PDB file of C-alpha atoms in Angstrom:
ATOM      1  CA  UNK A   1      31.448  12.596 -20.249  1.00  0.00           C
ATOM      2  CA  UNK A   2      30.571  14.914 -22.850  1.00  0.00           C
ATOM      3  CA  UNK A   3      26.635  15.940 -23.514  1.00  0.00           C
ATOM      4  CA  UNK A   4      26.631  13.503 -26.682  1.00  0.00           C
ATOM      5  CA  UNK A   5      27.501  10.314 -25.114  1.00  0.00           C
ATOM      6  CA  UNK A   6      24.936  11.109 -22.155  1.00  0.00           C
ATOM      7  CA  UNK A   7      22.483  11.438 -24.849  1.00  0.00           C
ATOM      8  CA  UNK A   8      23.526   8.177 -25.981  1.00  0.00           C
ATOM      9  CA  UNK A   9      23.235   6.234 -22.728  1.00  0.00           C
ATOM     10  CA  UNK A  10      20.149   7.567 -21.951  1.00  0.00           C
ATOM     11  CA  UNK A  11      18.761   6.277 -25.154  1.00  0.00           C
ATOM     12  CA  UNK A  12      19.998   3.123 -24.715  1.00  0.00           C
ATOM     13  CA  UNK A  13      18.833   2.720 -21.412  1.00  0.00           C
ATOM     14  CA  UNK A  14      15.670   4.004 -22.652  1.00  0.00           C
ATOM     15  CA  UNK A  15      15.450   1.120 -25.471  1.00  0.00           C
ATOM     16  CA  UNK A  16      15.975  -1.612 -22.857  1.00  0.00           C
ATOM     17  CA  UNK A  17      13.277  -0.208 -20.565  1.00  0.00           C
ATOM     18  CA  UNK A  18      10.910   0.114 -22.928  1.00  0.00           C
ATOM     19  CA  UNK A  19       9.604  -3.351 -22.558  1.00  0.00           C
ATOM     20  CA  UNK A  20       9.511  -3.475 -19.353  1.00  0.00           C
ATOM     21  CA  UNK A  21       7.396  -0.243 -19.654  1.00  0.00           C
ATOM     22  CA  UNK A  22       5.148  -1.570 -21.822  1.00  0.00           C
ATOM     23  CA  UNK A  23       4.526  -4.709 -20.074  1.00  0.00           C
ATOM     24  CA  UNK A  24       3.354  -2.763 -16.774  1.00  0.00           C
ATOM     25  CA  UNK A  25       1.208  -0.318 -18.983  1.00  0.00           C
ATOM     26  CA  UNK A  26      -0.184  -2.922 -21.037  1.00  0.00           C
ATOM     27  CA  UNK A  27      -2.880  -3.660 -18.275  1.00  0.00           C
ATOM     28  CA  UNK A  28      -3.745  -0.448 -17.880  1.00  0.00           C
ATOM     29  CA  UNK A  29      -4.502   0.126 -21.482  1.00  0.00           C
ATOM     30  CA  UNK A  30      -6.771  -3.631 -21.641  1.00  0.00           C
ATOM     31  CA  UNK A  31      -8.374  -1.610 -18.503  1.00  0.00           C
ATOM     32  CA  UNK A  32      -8.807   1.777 -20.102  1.00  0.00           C
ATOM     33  CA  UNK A  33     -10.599   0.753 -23.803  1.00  0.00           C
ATOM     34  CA  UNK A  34     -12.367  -2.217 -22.310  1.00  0.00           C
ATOM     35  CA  UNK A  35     -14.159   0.058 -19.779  1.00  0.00           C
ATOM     36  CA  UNK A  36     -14.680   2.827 -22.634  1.00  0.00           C
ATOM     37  CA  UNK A  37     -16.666   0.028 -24.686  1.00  0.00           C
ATOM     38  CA  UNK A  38     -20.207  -0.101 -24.433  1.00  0.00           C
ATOM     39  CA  UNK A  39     -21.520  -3.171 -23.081  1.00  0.00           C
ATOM     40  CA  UNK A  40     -22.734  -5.143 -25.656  1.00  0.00           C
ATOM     41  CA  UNK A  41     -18.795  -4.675 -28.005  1.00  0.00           C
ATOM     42  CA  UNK A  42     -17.611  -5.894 -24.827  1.00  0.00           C
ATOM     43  CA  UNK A  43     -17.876  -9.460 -25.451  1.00  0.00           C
ATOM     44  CA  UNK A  44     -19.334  -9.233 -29.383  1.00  0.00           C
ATOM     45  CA  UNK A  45     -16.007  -7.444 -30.540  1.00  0.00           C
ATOM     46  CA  UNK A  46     -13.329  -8.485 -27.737  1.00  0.00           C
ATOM     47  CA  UNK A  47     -11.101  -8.728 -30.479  1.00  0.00           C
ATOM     48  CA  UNK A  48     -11.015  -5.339 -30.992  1.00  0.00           C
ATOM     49  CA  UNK A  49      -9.041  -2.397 -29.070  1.00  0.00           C
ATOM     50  CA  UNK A  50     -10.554   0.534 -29.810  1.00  0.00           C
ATOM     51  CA  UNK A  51     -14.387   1.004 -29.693  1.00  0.00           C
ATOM     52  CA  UNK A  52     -16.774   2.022 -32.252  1.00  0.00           C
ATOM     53  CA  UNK A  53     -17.241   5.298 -29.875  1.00  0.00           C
ATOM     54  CA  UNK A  54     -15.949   6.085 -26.582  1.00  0.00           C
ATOM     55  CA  UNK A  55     -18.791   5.549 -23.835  1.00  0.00           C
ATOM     56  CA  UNK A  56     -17.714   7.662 -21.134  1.00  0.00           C
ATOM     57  CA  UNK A  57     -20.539   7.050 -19.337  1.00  0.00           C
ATOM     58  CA  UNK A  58     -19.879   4.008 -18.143  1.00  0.00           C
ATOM     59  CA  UNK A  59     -18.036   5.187 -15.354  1.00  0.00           C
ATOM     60  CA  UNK A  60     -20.737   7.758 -13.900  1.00  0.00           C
ATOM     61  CA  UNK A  61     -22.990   4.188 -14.354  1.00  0.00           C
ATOM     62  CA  UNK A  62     -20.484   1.907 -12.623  1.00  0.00           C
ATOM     63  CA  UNK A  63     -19.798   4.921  -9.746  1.00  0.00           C
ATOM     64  CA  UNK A  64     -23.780   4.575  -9.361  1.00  0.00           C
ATOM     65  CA  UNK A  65     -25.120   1.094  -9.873  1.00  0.00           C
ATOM     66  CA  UNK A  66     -21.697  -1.011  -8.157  1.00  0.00           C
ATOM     67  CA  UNK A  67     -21.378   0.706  -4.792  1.00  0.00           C
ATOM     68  CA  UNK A  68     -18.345   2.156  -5.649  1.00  0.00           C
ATOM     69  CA  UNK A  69     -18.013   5.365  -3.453  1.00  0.00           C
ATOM     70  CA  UNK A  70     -19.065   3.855  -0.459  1.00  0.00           C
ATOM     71  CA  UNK A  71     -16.815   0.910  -1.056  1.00  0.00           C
ATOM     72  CA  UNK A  72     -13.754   3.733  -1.651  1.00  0.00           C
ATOM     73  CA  UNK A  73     -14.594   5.156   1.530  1.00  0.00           C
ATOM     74  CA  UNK A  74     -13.812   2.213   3.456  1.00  0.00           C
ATOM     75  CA  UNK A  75     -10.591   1.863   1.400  1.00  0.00           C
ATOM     76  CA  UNK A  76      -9.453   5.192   2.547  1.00  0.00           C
ATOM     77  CA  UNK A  77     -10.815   4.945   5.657  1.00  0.00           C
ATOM     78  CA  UNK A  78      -9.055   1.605   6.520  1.00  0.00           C
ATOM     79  CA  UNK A  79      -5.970   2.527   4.800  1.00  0.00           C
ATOM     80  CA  UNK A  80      -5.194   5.133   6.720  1.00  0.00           C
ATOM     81  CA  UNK A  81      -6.512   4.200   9.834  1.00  0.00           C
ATOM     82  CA  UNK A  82      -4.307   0.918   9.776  1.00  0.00           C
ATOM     83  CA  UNK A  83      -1.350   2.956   8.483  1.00  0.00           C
ATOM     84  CA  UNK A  84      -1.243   5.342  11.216  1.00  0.00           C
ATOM     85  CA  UNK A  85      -2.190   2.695  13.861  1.00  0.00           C
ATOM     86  CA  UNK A  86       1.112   0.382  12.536  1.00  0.00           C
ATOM     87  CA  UNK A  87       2.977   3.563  12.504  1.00  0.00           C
ATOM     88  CA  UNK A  88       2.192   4.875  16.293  1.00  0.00           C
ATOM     89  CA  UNK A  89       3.047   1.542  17.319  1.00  0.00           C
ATOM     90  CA  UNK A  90       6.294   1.029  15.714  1.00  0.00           C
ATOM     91  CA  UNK A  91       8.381   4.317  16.376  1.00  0.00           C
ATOM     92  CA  UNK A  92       9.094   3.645  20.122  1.00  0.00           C
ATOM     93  CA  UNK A  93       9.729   0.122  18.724  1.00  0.00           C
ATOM     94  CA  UNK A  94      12.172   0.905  16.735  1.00  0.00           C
ATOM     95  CA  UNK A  95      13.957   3.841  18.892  1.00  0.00           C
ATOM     96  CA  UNK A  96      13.812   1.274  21.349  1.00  0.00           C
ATOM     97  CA  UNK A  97      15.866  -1.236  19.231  1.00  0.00           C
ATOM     98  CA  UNK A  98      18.202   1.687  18.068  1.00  0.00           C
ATOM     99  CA  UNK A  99      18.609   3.242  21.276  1.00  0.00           C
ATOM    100  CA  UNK A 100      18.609   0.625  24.210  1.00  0.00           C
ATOM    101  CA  UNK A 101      20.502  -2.728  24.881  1.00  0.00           C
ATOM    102  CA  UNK A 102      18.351  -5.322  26.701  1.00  0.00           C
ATOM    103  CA  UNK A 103      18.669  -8.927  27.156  1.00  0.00           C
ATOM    104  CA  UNK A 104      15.846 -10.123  24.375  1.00  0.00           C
ATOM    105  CA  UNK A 105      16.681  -7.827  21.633  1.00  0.00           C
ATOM    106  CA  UNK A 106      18.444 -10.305  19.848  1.00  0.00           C
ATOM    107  CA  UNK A 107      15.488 -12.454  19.773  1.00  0.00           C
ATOM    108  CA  UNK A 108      13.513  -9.690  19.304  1.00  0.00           C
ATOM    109  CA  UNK A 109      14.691  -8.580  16.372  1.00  0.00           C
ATOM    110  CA  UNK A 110      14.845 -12.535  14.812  1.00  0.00           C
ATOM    111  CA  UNK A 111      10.714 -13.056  16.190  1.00  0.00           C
ATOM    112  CA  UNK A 112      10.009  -9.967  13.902  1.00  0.00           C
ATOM    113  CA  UNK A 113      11.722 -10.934  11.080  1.00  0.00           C
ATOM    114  CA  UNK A 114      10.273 -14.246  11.038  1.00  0.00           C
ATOM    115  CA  UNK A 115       7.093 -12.937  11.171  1.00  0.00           C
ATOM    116  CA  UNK A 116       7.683 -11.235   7.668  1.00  0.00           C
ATOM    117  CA  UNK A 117       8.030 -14.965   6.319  1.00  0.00           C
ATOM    118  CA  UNK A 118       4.727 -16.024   7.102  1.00  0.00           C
ATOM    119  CA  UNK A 119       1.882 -14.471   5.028  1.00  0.00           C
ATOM    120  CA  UNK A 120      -1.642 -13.732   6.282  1.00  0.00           C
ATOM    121  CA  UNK A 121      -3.454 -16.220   4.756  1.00  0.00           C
ATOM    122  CA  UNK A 122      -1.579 -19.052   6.430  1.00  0.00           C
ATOM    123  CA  UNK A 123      -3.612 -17.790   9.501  1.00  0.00           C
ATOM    124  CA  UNK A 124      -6.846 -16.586   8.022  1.00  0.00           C
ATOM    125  CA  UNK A 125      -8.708 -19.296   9.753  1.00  0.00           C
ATOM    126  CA  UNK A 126      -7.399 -18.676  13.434  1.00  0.00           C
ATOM    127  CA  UNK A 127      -7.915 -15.314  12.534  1.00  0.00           C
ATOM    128  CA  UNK A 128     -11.887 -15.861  11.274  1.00  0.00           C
ATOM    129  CA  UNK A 129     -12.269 -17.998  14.786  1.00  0.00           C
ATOM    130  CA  UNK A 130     -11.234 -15.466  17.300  1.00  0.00           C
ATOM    131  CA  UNK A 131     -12.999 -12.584  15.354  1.00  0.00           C
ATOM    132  CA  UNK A 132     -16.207 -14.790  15.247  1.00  0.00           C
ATOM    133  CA  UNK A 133     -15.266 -16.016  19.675  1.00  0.00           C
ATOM    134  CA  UNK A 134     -15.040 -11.987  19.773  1.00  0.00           C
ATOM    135  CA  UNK A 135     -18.162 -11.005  18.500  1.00  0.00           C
ATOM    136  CA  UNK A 136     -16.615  -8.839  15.365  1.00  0.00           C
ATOM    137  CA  UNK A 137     -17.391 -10.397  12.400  1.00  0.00           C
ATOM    138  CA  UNK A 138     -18.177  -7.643   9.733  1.00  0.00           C
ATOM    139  CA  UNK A 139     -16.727  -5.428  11.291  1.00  0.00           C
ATOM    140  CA  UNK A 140     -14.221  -2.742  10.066  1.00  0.00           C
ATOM    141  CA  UNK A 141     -12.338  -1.638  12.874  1.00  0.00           C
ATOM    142  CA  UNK A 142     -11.577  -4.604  13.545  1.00  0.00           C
ATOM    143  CA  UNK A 143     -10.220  -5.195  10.191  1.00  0.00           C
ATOM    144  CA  UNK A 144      -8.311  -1.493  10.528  1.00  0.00           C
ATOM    145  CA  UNK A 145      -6.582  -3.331  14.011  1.00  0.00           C
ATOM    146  CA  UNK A 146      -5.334  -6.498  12.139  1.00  0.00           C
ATOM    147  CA  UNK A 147      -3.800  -4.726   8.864  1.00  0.00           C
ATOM    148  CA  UNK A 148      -2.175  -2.944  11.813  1.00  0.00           C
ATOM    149  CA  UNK A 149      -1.307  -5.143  13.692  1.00  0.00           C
ATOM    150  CA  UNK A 150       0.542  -7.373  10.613  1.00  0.00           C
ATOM    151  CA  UNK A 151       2.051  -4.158   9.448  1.00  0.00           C
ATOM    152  CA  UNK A 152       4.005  -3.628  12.845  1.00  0.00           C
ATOM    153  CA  UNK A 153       6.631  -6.024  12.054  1.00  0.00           C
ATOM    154  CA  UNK A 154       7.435  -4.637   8.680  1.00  0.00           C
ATOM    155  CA  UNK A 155       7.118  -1.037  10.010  1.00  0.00           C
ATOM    156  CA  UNK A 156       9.709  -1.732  13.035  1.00  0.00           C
ATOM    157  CA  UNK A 157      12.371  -3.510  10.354  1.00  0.00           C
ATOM    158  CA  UNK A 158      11.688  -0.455   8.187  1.00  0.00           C
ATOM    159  CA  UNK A 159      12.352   2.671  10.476  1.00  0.00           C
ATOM    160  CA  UNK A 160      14.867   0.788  13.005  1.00  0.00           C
ATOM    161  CA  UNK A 161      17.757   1.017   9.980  1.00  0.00           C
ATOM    162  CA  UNK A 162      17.369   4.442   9.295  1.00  0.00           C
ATOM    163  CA  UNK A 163      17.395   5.440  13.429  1.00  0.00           C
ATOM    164  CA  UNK A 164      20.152   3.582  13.542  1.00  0.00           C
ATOM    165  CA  UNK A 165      21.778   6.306  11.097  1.00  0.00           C
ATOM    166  CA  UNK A 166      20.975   8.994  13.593  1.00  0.00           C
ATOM    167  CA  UNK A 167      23.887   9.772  15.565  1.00  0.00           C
ATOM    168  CA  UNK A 168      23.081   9.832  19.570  1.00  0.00           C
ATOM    169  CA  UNK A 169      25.586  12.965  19.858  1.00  0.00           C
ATOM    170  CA  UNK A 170      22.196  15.076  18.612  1.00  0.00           C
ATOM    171  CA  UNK A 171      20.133  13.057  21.538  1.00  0.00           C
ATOM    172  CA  UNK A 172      23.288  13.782  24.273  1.00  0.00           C
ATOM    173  CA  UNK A 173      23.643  17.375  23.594  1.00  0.00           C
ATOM    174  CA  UNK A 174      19.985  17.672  24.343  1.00  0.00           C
ATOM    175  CA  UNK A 175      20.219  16.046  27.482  1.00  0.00           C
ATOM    176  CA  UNK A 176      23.018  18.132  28.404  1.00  0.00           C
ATOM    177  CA  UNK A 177      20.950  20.962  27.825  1.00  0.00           C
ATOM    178  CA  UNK A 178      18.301  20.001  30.024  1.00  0.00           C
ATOM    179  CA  UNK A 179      15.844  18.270  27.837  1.00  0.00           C
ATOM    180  CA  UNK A 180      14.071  14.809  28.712  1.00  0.00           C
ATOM    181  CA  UNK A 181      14.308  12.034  26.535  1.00  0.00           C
ATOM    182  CA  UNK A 182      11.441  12.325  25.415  1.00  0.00           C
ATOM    183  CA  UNK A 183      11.256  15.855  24.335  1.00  0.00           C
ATOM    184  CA  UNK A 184      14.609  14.921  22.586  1.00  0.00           C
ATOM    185  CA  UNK A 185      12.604  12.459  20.968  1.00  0.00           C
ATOM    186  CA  UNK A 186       9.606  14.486  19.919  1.00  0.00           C
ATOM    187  CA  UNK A 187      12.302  17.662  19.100  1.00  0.00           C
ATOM    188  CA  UNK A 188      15.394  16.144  17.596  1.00  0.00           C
ATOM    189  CA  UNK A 189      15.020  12.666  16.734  1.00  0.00           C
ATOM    190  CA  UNK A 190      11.535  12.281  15.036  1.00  0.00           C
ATOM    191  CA  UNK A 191      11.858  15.567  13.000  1.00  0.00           C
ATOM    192  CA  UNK A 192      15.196  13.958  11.397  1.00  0.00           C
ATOM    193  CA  UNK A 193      13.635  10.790  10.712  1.00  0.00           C
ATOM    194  CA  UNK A 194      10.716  11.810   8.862  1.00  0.00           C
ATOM    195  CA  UNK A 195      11.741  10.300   4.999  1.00  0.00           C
ATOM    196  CA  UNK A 196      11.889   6.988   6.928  1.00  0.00           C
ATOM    197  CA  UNK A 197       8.982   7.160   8.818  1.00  0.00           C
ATOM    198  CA  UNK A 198       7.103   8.724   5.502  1.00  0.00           C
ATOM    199  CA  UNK A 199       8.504   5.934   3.769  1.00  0.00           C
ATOM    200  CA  UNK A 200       7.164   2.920   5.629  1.00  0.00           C
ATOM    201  CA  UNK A 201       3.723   5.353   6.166  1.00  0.00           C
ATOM    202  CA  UNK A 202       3.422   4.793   2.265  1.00  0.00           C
ATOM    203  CA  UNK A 203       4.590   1.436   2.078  1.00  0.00           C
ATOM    204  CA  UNK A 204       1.737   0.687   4.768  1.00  0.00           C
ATOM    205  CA  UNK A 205      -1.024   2.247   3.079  1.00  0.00           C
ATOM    206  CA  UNK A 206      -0.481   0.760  -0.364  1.00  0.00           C
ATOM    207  CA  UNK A 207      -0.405  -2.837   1.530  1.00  0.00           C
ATOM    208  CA  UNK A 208      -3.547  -2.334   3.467  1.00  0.00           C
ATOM    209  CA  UNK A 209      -5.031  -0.659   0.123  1.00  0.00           C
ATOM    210  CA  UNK A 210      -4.581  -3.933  -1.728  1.00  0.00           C
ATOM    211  CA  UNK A 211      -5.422  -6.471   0.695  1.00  0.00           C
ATOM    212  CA  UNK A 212      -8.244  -8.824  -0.678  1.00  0.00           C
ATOM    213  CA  UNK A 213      -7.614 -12.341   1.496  1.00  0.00           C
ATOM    214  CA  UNK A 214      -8.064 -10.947   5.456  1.00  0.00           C
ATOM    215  CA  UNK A 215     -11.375  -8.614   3.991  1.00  0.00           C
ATOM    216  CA  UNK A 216     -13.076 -11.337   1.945  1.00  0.00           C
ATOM    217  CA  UNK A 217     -13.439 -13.502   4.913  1.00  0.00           C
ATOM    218  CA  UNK A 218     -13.932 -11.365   7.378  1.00  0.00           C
ATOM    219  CA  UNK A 219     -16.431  -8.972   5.857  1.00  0.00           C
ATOM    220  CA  UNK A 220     -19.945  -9.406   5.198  1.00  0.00           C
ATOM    221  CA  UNK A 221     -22.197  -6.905   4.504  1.00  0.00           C
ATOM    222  CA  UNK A 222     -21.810  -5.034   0.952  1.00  0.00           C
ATOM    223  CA  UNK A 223     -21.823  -1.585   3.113  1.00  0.00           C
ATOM    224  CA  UNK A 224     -18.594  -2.270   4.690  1.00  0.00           C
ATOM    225  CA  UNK A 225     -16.604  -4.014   1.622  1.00  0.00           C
ATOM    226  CA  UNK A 226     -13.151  -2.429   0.372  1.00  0.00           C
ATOM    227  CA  UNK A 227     -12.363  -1.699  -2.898  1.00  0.00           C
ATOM    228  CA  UNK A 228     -10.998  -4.675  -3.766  1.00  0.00           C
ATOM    229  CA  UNK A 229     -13.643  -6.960  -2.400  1.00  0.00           C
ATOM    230  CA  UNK A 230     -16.211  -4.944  -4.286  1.00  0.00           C
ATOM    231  CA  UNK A 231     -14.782  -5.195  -7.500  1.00  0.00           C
ATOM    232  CA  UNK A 232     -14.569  -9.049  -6.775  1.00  0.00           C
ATOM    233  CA  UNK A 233     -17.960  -8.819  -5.947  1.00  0.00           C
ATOM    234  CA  UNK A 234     -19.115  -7.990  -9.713  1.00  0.00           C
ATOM    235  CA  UNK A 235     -17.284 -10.749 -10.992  1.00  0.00           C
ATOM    236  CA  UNK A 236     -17.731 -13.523  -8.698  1.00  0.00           C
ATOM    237  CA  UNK A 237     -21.115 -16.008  -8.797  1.00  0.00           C
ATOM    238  CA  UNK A 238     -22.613 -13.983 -11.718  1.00  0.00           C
ATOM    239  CA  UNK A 239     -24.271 -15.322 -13.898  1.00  0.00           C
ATOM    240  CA  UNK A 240     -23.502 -12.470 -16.785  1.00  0.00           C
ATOM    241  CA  UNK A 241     -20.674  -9.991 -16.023  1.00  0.00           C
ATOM    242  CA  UNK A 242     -20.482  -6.573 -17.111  1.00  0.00           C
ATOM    243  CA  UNK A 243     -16.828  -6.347 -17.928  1.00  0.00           C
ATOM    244  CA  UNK A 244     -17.319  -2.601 -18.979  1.00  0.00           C
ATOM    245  CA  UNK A 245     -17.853  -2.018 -15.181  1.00  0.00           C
ATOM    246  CA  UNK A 246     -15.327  -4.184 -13.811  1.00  0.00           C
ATOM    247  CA  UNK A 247     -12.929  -2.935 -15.976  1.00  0.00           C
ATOM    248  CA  UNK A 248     -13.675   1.164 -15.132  1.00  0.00           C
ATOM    249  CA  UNK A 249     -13.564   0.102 -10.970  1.00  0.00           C
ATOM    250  CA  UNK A 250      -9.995  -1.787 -11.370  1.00  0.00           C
ATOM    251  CA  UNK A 251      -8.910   1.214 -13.509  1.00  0.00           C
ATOM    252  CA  UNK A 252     -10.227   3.569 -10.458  1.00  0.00           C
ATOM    253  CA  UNK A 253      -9.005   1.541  -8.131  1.00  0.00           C
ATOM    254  CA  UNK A 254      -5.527   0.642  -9.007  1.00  0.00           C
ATOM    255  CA  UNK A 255      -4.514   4.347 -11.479  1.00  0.00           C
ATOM    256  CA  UNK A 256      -4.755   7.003  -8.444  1.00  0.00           C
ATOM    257  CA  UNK A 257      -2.086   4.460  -6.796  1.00  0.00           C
ATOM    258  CA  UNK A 258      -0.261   3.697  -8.674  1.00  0.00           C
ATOM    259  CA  UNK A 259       0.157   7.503 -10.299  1.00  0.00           C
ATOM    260  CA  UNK A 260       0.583   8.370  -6.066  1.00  0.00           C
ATOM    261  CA  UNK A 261       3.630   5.989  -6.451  1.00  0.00           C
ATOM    262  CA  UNK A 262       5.333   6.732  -9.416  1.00  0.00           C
ATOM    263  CA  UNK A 263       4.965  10.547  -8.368  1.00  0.00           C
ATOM    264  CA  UNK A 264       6.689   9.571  -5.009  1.00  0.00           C
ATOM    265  CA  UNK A 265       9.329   7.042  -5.920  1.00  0.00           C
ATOM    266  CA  UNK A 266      12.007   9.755  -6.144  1.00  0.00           C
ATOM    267  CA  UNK A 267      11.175  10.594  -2.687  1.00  0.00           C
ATOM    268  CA  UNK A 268      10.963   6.715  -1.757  1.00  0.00           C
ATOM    269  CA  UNK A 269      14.172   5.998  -2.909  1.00  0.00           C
ATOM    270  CA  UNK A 270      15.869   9.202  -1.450  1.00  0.00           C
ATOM    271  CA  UNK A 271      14.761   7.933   1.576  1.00  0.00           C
ATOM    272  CA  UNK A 272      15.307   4.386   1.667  1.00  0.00           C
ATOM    273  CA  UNK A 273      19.251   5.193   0.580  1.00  0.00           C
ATOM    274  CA  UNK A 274      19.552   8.402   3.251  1.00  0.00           C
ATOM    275  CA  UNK A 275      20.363   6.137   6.214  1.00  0.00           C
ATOM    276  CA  UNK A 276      22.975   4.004   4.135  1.00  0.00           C
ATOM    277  CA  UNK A 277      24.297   7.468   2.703  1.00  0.00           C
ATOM    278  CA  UNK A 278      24.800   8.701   6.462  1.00  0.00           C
TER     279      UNK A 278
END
């Protein structure tokens, strides 16, 4: 295919992906002016895109006045915590599913992809119970251990495919060399299946980063909110909003994601498709 026709199908794939592009960026730009207006154009000139002059100072206000660095914290904090919790968990899982034959596995395999069917909210209120029966109401570990512990399913389904991939000659040859399973494991096996395992790490993070249901009811106390229940928070049983700030938290909130995932989808994809491509 010569240079000129590449240049041709790239502009015509560009042409019908352009509204697709636009429709995911138009939020993003409602987000970006609306939080650059100053608060009384919010609502007085909603009409209007642009502002009569760009108040950039409504995002040192909003970082200041809505709580949002402490509420980031916990985002990060619980993000990562349930990420690499779901992740510890679900590696010897998965070897386990790729590597051994027991009697169960079958149904193993069919309890954890039923699981994935049912979403969290369906058991927010046995969930709210046996926190409250526990004693950890408001408290964010215990979030950190259920975004973990719903994550393990998905994780498992995730990395099992890609071990799967990984012939067991590498694992034998070990062996035969004098090396335990396990440092097989730790040497061989986990080293090769790091795009999988990074994979499902990112994957995990950006679903425990966006979770609003499980942290509105279990959480209390403004100190221990995540991001998205504190942007909620400046909306909901207000009297008078202040869009300007709502608007510059969602852009914080949601931007450094989603710029983290369209920087990483190359590697997302590469490593989604590696274990089909072996």
């Amino acid at each position: 295919m010569t240079n000129r026709a590449l240049n041709r199908r790239s502009l015509l794939n560009w042409l019908l992906l352009a509204p697709l592009v636009i429709l995911n960026l138009f939020p993003f730009a409602v987000m970006f002016f609306t939080a650059l207006k100053p608060g009384s154009e919010v609502v007085s000139n909603a009409g209007a895109w642009l502002p009569s002059h760009f108040a950039w100072q409504n995002f040192v206000d909003m970082w200041t006045t809505t709580r949002f660095g402490p509420a980031l914290l916990n985002s990060v904090y619980v993000a990562v915590a349930s990420s690499a919790g779901a992740i510890v968990v679900s590696i010897p899982a998965a070897y386990a599913m790729s590597r051994f034959k027991f009697r169960l596995k079958r149904p193993y395999a069919d309890f954890l992809l039923v699981t994935q069917m049912l979403s969290p909210i369906v058991l927010v209120l046995g969930l709210f119970r046996l926190v409250v029966w526990l004693g950890l109401i408001d408290s964010i570990n215990m979030l950190v251990m259920i975004y973990a512990t719903f994550q393990i399913a998905f994780a498992v389904w995730m990395m099992h495919g890609y071990f799967n991939s990984i012939p067991v000659d590498l694992e034998e040859s070990a062996w035969l060399e004098g090396a335990s399973r396990l440092r097989s494991l730790v040497g061989i096996f986990l080293p090769l299946s790091l795009p999988a395992i990074a994979v499902t790490a990112i994957f995990t993070f950006i679903n425990a980063w966006n979770e609003f249901a499980l942290a509105l009811t279990l959480l209390r106390k403004p100190d221990n909110y995540t991001l998205p229940i504190q942007v909620f928070s400046l909306v909901a049983g207000r009297y008078e909003v202040d869009w300007h700030y709502v608007m510059a938290a969602t852009l914080l909130a949601t931007l450094p994601i989603a710029l983290l995932f369209a920087w990483l989808q190359r590697y997302l994809i590469g490593g989604m498709a590696t274990g089909a491509v072996k």
